[in-house]
Short mmCIF file of C-alpha atoms in Angstrom, two decimals:
data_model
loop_
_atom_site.label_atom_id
_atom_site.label_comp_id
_atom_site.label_asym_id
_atom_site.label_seq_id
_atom_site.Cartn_x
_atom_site.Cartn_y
_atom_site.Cartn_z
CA UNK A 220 22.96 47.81 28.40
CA UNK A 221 21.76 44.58 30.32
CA UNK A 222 24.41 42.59 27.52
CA UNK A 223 27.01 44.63 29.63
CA UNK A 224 25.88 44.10 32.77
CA UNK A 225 25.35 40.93 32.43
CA UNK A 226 28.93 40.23 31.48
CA UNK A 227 30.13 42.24 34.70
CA UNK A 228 28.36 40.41 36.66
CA UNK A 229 29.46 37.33 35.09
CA UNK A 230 33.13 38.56 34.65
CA UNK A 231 33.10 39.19 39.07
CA UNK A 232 31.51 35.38 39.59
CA UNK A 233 34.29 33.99 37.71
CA UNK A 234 36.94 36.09 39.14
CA UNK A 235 35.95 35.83 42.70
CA UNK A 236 35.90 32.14 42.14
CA UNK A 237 38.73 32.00 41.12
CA UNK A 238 40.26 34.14 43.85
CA UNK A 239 38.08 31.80 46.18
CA UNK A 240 39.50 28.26 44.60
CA UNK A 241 43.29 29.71 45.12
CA UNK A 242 42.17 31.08 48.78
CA UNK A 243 41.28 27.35 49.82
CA UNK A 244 44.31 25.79 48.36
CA UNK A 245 46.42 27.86 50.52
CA UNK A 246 44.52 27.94 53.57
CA UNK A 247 44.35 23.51 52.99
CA UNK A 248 48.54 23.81 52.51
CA UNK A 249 49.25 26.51 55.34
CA UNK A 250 45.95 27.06 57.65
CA UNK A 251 43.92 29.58 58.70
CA UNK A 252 46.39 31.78 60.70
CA UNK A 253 48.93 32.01 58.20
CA UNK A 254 50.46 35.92 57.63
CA UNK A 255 49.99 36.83 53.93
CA UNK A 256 50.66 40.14 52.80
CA UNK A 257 51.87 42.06 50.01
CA UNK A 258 56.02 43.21 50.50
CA UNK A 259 56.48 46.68 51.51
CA UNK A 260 52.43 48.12 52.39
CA UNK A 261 51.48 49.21 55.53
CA UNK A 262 48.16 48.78 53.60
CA UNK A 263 48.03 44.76 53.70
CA UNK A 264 46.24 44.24 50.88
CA UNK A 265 45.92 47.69 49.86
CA UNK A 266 42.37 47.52 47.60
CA UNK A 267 40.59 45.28 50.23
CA UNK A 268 42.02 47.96 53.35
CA UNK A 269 40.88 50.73 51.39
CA UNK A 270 37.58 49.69 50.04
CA UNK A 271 36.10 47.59 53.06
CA UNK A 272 38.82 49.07 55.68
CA UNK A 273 39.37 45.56 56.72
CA UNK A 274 42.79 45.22 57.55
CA UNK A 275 44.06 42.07 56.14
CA UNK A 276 47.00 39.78 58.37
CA UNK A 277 45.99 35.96 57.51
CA UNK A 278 44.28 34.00 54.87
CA UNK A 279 41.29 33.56 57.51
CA UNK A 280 41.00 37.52 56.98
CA UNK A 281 40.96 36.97 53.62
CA UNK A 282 38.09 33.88 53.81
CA UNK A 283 35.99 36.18 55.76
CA UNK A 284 36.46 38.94 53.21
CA UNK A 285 34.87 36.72 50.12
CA UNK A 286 31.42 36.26 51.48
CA UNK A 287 31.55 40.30 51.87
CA UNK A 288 32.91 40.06 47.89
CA UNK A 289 30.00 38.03 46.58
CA UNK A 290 27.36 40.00 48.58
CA UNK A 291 28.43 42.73 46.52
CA UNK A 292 27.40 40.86 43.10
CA UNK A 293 24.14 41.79 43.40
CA UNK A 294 22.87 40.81 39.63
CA UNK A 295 20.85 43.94 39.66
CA UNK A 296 19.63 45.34 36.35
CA UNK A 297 21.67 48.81 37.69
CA UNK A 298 24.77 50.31 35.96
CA UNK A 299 26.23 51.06 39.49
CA UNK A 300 25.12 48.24 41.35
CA UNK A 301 27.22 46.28 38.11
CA UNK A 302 30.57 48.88 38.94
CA UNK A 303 29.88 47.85 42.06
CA UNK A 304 30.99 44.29 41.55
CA UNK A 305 33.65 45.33 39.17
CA UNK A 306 35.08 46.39 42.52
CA UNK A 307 34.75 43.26 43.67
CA UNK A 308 36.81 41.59 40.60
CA UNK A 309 39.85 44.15 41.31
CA UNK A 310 39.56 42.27 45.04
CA UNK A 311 39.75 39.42 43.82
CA UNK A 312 42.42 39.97 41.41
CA UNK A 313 44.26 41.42 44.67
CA UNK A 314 43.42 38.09 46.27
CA UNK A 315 44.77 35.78 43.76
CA UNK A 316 48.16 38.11 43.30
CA UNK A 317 48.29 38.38 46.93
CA UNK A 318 48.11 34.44 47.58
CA UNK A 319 51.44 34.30 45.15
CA UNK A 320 53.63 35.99 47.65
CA UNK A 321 53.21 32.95 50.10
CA UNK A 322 55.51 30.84 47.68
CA UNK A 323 57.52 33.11 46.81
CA UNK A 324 58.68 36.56 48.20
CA UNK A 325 59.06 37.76 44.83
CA UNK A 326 56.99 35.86 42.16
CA UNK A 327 57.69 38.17 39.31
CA UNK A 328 61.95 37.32 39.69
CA UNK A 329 63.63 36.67 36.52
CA UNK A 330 60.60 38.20 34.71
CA UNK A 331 60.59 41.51 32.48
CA UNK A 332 57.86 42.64 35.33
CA UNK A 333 58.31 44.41 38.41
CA UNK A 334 54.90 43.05 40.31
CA UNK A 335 53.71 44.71 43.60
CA UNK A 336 54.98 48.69 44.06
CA UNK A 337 56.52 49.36 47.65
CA UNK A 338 54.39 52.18 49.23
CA UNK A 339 57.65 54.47 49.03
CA UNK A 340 57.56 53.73 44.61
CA UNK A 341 53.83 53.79 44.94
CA UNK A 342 53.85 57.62 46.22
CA UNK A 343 56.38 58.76 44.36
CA UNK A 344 55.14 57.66 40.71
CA UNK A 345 51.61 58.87 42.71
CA UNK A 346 53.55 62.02 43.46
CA UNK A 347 54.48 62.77 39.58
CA UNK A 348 50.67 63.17 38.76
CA UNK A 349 49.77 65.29 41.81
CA UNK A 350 52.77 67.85 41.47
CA UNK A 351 51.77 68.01 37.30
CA UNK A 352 54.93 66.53 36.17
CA UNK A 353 53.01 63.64 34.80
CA UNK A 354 49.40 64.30 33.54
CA UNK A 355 48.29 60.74 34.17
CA UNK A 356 48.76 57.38 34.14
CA UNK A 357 47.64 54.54 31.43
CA UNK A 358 47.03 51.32 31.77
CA UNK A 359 47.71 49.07 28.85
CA UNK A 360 46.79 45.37 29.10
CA UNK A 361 46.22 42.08 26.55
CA UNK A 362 47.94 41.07 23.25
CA UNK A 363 48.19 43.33 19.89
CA UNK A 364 47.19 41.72 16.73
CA UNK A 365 49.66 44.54 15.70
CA UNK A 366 52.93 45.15 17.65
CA UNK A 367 53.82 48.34 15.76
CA UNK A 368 50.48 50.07 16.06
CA UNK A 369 51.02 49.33 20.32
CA UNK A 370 54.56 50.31 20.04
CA UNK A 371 53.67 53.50 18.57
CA UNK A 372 50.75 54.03 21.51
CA UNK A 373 53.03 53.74 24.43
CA UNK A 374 55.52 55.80 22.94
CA UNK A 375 53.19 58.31 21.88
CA UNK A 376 52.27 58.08 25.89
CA UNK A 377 56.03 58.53 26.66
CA UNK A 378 56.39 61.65 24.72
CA UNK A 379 53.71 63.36 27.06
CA UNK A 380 54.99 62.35 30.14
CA UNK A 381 52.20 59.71 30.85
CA UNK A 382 53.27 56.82 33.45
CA UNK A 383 52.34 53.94 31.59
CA UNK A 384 51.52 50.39 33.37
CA UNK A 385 51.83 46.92 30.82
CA UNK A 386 50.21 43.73 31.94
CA UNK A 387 50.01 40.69 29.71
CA UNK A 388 51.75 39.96 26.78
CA UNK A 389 52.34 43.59 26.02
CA UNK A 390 55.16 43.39 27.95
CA UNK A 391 57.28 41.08 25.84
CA UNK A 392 55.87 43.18 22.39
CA UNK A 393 56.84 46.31 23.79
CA UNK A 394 60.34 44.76 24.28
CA UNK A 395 60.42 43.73 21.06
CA UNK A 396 59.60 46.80 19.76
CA UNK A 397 62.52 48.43 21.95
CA UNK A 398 60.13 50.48 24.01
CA UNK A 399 62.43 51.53 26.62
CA UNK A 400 61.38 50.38 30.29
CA UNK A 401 64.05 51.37 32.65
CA UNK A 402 65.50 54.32 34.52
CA UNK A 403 63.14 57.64 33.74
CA UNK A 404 60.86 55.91 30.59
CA UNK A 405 57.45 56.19 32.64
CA UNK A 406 56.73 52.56 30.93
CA UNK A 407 56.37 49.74 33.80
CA UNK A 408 55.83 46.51 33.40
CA UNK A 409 53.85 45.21 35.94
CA UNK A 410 53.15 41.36 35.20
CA UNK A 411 51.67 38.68 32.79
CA UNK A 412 48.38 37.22 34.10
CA UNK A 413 45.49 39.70 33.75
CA UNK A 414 45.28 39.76 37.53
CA UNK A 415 48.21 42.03 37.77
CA UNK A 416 46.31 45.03 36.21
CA UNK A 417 45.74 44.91 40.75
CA UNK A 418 49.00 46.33 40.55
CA UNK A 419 48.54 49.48 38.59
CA UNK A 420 45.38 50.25 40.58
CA UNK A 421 46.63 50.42 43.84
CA UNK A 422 48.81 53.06 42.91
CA UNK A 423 46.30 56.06 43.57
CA UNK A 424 44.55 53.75 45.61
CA UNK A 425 47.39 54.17 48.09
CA UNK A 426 47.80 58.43 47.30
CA UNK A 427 44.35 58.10 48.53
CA UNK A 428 45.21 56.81 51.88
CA UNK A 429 48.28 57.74 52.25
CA UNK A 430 49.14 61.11 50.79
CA UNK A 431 44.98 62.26 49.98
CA UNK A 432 44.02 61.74 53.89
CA UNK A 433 40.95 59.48 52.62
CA UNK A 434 39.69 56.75 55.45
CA UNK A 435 39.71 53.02 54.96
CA UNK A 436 36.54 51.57 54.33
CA UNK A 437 34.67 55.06 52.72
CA UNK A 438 34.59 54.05 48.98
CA UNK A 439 32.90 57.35 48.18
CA UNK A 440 35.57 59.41 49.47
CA UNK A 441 38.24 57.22 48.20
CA UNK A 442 36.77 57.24 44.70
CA UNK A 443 36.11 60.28 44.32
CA UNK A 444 39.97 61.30 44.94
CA UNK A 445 41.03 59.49 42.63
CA UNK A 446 39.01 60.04 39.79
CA UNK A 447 39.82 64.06 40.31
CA UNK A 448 43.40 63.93 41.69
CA UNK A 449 44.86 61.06 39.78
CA UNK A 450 43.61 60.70 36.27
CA UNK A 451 44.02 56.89 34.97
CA UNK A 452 42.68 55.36 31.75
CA UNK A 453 42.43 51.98 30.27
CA UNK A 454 43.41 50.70 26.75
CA UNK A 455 42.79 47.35 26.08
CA UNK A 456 44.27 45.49 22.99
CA UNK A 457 43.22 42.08 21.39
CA UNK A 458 40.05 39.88 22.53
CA UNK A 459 39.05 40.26 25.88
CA UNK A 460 36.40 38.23 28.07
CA UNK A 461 33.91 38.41 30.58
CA UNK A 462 36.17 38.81 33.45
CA UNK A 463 38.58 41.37 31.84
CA UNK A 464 35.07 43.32 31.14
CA UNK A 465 34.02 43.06 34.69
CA UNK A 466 37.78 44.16 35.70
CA UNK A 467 37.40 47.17 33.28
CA UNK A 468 34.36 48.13 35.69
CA UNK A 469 36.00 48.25 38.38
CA UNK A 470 38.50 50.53 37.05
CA UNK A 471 35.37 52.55 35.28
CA UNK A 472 34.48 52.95 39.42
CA UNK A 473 37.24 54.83 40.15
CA UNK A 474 36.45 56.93 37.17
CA UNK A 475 38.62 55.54 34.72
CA UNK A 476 37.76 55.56 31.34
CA UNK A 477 38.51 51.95 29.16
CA UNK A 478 39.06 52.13 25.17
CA UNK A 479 39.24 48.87 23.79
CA UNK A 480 40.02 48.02 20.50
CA UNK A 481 37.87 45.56 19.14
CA UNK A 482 33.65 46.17 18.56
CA UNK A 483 32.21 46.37 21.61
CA UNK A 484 28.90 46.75 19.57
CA UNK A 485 26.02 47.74 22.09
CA UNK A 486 28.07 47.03 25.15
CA UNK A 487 29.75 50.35 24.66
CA UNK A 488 29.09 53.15 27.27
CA UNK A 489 29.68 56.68 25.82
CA UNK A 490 32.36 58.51 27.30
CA UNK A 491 33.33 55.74 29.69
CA UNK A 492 34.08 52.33 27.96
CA UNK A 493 34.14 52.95 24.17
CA UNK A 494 35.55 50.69 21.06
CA UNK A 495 38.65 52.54 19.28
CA UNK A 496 39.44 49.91 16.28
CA UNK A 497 41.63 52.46 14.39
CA UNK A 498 45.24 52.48 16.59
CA UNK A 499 45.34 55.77 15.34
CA UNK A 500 43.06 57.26 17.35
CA UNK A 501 43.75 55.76 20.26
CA UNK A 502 45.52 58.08 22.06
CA UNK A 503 43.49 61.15 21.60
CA UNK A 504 40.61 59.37 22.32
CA UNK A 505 41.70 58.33 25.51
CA UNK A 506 43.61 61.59 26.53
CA UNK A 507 39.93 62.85 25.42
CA UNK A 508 38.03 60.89 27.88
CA UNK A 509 40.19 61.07 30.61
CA UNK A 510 40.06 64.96 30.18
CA UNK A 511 43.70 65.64 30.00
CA UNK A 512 43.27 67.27 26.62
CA UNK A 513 40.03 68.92 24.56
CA UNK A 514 38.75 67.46 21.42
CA UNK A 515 39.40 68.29 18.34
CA UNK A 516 37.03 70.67 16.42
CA UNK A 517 36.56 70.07 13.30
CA UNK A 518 37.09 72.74 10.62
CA UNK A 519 33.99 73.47 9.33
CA UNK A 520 33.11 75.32 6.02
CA UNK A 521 33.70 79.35 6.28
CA UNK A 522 36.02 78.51 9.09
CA UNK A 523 39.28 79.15 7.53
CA UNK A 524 41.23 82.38 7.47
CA UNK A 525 40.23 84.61 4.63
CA UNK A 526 42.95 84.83 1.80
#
């Protein structure tokens, strides 16, 4: 367990300092007071609003919101106290994507990617899940050793209705396996760096607020909603570091379940962040652990039907 831990907390350092390093660089080029915001919220930066209730309008918000970010990496030897700073990774993932839009209104342009959901897409895709059209949502991220075995995931995932979210270099394999990602396909690609996985969070993040009632700033609450309104899961494919681990806890906060597949060896945590290395299993495992279907029973011996 402290293996784990120890690469949360790690993972959070290293993605709040990054988050940190681009928050100076723009506050150096544009100043303190600058407006930054994500297009089309009334949430600001909808993770930080929702978690700390901090309503973001300028970079100086966002400065002052770091030192409440580290506090939260506590280094404790405490499975929650380490989801705890997996929070604090997704905020500063939502930091570093939220820095991009002060360049360029949309950063993702020209890109198989979409990038930041308006609240209006947000709710509706959020809608889909709370109305039972869509059992869940998936969140696929990294780069398959194998681009047929992830083709055959996703549209596995299409077949039941699941909205699924791509970041990385999925996208590009899932085009070249002529997934389909437009009109009704429930396959979005969000965007290539890791940091975009922000994206696909904030999507019952803002149900939460905005169509669950929950109050900025009471992480129980919001939590809570969406782990039992909302289900989400995580598959990861290909290697994966410290801060994608410590990102994976975050989303493990929210209740989200993460199969990876590579050996996690020790580092796994039963029934919430487990190693899946055969492709085929991958879906029912993770339909499993996200409880949107029951596991398979075995046939056992004197079992079958009588001839």
């Amino acid at each position: 367990m402290s293996v784990l831990i120890d690469l949360i907390y790690g993972g959070s350092t290293a993605v709040v300092g990054l988050a940190e390093a681009a928050l100076r660089e723009a506050v150096e080029k544009y100043g303190p007071e600058k407006e930054v915001a994500f297009p089309s919220t009334a949430c600001g930066f909808p993770l930080i609003y929702a978690l700390t209730g901090t309503a973001v309008q300028n970079l100086g918000d966002l400065a002052a919101c770091i030192a409440g970010m580290k506090a939260r990496i506590t280094n404790e030897e405490d499975l929650d106290q380490a989801l705890n700073a997996g929070l604090t990774a997704l905020m500063g993932a939502e930091i570093t994507e939220g820095i991009k839009y002060l360049e360029n209104p949309n950063p993702c342009a020209g890109e198989c990617a979409s990038g930041f959901l308006p609240d209006s897409e947000a709710a509706a895709l959020a809608q889909t899940v709370l109305n039972g059209t869509s059992p869940g949502m998936a969140l696929i991220m990294g780069r398959a050793l194998n681009t047929e075995k992830l083709v055959s995931v996703v549209r596995e995932y299409q077949s039941r209705n699941i909205l699924t979210f791509l970041v990385g270099d999925v996208i590009e394999q899932c085009v070249q396996g002529g997934v389909t990602m437009e009109g009704a396909s429930e396959v979005i690609p969000l965007g290539h760096d890791a940091a975009a996985l922000i994206y696909a969070i904030t999507v019952p993040v803002r149900a939460a607020l905005l169509l669950g009632g929950c109050k900025p700033g009471n992480s129980a609450e919001l939590r809570e909603y969406v782990k039992t309104r909302i289900p989400t899961f995580v598959n990861t494919f290909g290697d994966i570091n410290a801060m994608d681990i410590s990102a994976a806890a975050g989303a493990m906060a929210f209740g989200s379940p993460v199969v990876v597949d590579i050996d996690l060896g020790a580092c796994q945590l039963p029934g919430v962040l487990e190693s899946v290395c055969n492709h085929s299993q991958t879906v029912e495992r993770s339909l499993v652990l996200a409880k949107l279907q029951e596991p398979e029973v075995p046939e056992q011996e004197g079992d079958a039907d009588p001839e």
